[in-house]
Tab-separated table of C-alpha atoms and ligand atoms in Angstrom:
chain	number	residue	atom	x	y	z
A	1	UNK	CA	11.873	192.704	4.493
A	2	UNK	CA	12.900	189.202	4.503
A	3	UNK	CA	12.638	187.313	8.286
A	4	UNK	CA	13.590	183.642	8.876
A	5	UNK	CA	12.936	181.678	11.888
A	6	UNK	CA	14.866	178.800	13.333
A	7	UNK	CA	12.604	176.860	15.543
A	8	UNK	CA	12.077	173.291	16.787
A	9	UNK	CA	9.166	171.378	16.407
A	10	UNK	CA	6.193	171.570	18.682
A	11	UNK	CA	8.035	174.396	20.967
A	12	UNK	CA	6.005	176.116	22.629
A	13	UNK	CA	8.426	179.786	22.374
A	14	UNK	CA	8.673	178.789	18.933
A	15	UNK	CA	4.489	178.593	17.877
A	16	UNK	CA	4.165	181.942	20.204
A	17	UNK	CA	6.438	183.822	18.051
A	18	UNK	CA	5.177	182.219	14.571
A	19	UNK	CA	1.626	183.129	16.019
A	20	UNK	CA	2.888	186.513	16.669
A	21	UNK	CA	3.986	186.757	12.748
A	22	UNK	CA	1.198	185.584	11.591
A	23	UNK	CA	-0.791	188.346	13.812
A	24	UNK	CA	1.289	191.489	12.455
A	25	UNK	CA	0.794	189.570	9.486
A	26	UNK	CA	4.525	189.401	8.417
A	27	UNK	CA	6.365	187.530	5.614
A	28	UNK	CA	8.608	185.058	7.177
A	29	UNK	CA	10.185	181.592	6.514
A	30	UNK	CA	10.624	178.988	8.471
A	31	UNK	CA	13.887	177.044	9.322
A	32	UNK	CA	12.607	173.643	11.576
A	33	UNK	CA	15.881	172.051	12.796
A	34	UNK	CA	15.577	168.326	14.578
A	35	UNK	CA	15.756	168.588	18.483
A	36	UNK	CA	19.635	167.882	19.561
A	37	UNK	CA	21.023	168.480	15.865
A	38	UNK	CA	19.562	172.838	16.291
A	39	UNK	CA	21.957	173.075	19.374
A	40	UNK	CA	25.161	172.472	17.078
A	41	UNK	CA	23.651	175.151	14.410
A	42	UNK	CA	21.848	177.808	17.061
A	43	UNK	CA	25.601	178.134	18.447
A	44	UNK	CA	27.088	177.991	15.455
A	45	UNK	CA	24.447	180.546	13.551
A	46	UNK	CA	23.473	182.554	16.488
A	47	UNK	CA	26.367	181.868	19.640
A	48	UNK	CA	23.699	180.651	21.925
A	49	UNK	CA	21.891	177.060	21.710
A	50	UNK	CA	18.321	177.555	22.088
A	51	UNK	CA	15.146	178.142	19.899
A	52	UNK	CA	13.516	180.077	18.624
A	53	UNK	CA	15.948	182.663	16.869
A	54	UNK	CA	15.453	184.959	13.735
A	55	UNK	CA	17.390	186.480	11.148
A	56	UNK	CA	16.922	189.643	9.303
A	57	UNK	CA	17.769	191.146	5.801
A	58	UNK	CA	21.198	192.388	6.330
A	59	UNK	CA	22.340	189.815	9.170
A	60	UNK	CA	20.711	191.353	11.835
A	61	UNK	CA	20.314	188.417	14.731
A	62	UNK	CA	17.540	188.305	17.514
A	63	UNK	CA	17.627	184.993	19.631
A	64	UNK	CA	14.796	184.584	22.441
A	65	UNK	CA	10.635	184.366	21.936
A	66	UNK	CA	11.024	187.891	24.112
A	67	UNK	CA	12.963	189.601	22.273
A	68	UNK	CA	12.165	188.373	19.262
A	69	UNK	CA	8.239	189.959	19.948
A	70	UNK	CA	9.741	193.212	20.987
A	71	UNK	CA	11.650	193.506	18.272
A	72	UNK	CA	8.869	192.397	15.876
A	73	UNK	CA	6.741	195.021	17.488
A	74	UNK	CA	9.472	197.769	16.345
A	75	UNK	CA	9.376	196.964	13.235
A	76	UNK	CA	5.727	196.642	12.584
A	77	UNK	CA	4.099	198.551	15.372
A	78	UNK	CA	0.286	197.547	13.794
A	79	UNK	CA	-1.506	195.881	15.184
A	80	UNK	CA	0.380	195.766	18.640
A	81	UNK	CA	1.580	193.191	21.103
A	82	UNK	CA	2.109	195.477	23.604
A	83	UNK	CA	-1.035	197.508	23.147
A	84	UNK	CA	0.021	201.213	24.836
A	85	UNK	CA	-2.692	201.307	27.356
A	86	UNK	CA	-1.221	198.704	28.972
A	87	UNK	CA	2.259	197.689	27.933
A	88	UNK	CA	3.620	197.550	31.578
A	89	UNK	CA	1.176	194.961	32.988
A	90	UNK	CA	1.307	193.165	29.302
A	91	UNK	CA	5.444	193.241	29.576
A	92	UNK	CA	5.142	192.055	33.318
A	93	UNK	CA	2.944	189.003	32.264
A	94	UNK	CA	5.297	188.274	28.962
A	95	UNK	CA	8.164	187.944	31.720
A	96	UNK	CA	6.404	185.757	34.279
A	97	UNK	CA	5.042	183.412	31.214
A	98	UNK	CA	8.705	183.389	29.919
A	99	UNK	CA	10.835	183.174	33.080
A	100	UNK	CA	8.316	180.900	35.115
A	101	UNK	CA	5.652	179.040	33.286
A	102	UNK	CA	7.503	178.488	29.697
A	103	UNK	CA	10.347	176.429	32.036
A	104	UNK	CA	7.387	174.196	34.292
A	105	UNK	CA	5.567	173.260	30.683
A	106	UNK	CA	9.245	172.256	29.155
A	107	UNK	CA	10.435	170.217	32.480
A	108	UNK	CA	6.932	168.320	32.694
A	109	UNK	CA	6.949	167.490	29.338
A	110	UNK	CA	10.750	166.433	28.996
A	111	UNK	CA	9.646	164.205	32.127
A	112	UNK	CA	6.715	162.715	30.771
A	113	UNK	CA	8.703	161.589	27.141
A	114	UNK	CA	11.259	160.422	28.896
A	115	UNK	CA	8.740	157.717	30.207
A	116	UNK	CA	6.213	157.509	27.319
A	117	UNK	CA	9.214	158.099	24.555
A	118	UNK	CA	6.465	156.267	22.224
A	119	UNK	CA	4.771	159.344	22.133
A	120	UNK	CA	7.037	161.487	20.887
A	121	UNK	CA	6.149	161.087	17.466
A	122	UNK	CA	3.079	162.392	18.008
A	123	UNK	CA	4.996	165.822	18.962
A	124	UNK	CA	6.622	165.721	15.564
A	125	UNK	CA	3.738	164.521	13.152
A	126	UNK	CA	3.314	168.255	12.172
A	127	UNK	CA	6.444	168.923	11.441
A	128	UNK	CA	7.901	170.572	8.031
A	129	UNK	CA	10.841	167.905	8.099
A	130	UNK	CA	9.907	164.361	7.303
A	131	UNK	CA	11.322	162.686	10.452
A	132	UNK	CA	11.455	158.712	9.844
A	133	UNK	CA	8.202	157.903	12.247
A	134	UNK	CA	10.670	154.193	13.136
A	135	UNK	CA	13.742	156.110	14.405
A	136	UNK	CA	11.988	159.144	16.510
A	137	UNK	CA	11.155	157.206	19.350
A	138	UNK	CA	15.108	155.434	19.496
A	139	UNK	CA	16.590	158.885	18.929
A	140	UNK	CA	14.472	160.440	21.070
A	141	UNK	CA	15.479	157.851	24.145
A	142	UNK	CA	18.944	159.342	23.677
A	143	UNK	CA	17.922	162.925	23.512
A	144	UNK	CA	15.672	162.692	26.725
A	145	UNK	CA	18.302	162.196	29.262
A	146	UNK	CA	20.312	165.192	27.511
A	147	UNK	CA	17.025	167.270	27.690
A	148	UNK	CA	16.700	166.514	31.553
A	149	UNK	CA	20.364	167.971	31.755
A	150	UNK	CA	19.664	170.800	29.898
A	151	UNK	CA	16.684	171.868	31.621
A	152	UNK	CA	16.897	170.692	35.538
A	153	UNK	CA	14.600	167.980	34.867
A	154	UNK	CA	14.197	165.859	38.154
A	155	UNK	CA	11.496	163.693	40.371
A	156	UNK	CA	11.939	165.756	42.446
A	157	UNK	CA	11.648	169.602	40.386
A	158	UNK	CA	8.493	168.018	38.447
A	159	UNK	CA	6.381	166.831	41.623
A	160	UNK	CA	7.141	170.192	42.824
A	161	UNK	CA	6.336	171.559	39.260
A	162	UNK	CA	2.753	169.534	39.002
A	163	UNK	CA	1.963	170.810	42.847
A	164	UNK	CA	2.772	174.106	41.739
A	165	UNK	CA	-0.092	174.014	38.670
A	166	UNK	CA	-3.160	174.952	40.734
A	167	UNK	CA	-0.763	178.186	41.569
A	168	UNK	CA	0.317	179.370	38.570
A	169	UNK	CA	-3.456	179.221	36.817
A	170	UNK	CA	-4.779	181.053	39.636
A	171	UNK	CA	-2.132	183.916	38.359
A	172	UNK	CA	-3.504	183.516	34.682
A	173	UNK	CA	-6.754	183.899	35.709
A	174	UNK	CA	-5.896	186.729	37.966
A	175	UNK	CA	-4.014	188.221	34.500
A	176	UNK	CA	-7.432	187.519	32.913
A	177	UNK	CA	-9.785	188.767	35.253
A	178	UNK	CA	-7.559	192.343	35.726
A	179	UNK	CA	-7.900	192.375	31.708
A	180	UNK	CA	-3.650	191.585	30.839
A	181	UNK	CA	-4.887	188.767	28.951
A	182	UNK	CA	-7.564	187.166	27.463
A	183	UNK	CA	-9.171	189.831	25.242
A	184	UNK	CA	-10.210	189.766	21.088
A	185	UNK	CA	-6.737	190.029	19.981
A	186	UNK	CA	-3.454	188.363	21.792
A	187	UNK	CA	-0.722	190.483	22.872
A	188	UNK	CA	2.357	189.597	23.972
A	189	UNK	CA	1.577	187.512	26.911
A	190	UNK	CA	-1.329	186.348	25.651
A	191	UNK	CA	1.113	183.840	22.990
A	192	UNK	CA	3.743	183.301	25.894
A	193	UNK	CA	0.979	181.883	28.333
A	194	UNK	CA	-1.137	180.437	26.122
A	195	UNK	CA	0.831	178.426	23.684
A	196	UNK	CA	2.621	176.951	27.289
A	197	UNK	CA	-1.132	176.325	28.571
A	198	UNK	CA	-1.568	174.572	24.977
A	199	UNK	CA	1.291	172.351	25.471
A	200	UNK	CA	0.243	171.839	29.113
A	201	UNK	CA	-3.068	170.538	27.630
A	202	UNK	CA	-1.045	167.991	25.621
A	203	UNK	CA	-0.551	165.989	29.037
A	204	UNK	CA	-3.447	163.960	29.003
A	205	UNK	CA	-3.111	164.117	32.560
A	206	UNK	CA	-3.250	167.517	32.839
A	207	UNK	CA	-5.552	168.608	29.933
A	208	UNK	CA	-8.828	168.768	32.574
A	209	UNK	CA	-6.982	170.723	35.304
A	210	UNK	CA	-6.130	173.002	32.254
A	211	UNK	CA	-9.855	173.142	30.872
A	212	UNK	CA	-10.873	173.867	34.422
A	213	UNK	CA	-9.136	177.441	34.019
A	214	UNK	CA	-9.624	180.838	32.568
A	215	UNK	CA	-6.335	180.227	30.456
A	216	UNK	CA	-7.947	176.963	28.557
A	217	UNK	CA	-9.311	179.669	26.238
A	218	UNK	CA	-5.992	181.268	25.371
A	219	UNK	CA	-4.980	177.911	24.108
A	220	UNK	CA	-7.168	176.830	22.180
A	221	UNK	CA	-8.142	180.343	20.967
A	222	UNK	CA	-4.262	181.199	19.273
A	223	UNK	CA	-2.748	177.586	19.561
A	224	UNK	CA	-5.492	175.375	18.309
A	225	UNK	CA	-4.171	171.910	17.264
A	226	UNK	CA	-0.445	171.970	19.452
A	227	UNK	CA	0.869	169.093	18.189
A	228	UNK	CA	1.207	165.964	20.605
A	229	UNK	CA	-0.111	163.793	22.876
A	230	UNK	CA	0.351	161.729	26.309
A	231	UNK	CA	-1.846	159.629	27.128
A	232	UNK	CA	-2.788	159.715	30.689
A	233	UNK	CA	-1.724	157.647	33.561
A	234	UNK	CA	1.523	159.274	32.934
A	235	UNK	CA	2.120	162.141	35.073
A	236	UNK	CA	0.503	161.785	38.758
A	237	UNK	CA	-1.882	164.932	39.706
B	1	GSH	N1	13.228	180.664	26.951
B	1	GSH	C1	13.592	180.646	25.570
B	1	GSH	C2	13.424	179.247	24.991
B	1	GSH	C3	14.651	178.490	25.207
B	1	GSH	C4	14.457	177.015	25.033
B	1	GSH	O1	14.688	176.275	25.980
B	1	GSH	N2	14.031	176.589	23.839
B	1	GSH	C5	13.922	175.173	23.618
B	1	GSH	C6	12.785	174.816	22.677
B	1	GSH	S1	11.256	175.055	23.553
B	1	GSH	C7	15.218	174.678	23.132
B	1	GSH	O2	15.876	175.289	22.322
B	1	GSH	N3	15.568	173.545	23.721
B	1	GSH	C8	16.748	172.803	23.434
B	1	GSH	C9	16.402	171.473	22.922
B	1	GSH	O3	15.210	171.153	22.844
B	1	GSH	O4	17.311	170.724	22.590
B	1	GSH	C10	12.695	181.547	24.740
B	1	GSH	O5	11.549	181.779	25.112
B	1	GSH	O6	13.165	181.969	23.693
């Protein structure tokens, strides 16, 4: 079985779902497109403009890190991502880390380049295409303000994002503490929450308020060495 994967670098959907290969240990490949240059090709490719997608022997298409696991858990069911004694509550988490958490991680982080677009490079020095380290931050100063567009970025929606923080760890430690997440092998919404908690951490700002939780262990247990860095004093707590 041949799979390839589109992603973008340093995504945070994207790592979860190469994690989640690497757990069922699957043979994939990789396709990294540039931010800005993979929404031309994801709509042309797939008909919808977002990362991460995947492409199967015999031009079967699966776009979305959810669907994407659930599909990679049909066709390898060992070892599982939605572990049967618990696939409800594991499901339920996989949602709220997609539908909630995935988008406050993206908007505070689109926020914070958009100010600090020296830093970007640092989100790209892992990636499997050479980008020229003089041109990311000029390109990226054009992609920014499409990026806010694209994802509701605001003042306004990223105070109320940062304010919401102390909230949304209390729920992954609640998700810990009831046993969803958090145990010797990830599921599901183990690599949906932690690999946003692992880009979370890349806020310098934010990294202690991240340490301070249960989840800190998720991301540095699965996503150990997210790529990127801003240095604090960017994004007020
Ligand atoms: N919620 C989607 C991710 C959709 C999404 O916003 N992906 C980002 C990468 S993290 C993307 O494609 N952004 C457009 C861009 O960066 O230009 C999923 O989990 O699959």
């Amino acid at each position: 079985m041949t799979l390839r994967l589109y992603v973008v670098p340093a995504s945070h959907p994207c790592l979860a779902v190469e994690q989640a290969l690497e757990y069922k240990g699957l043979d994939y490949k990789v396709t990294e497109l540039p931010q800005g240059v993979h929404l031309v090709h994801q709509r042309l490719r797939f008909g919808k403009s977002r990362v991460p997608s995947m492409k199967l022997d015999g031009g079967e298409k699966v776009s979305g890190s959810v669907p994407i696991m659930r599909r990679l858990e049909e066709l390898k069911p060992e070892p599982p991502l939605y572990p049967a004694d618990k696939r409800e509550a594991v499901e339920r988490a996989e949602e709220w880390g997609h539908d909630v958490f995935q988008e406050v991680s993206r908007r505070i982080l689109w926020w914070a380049l958009r100010r600090r677009p020296d830093a970007m490079a640092s989100y790209v020095a892992q990636a499997r295409i050479p980008f020229p380290k003089p041109l990311v931050a000029p390109v990226g100063r054009v992609i920014a303000p499409l990026e806010w567009r694209l994802n509701g970025v605001s003042d306004e929606a990223v105070k109320a994002d940062v304010a919401a923080l102390p909230d949304h760890l209390a729920e992954v430690d609640r998700l810990v503490d009831a046993g969803v997440i958090g145990g010797e092998q990830p599921n599901a919404a183990d690599l949906q929450i932690g690999s946003t908690l692992a880009q979370l951490r890349t806020l310098g700002d934010l990294t202690p308020l991240i340490d301070g939780s249960r989840g800190a262990d998720l991301a540095r247990r699965w996503f150990a060495g997210y790529p990127g860095a801003i240095p604090p004093g960017t994004v007020s707590v």
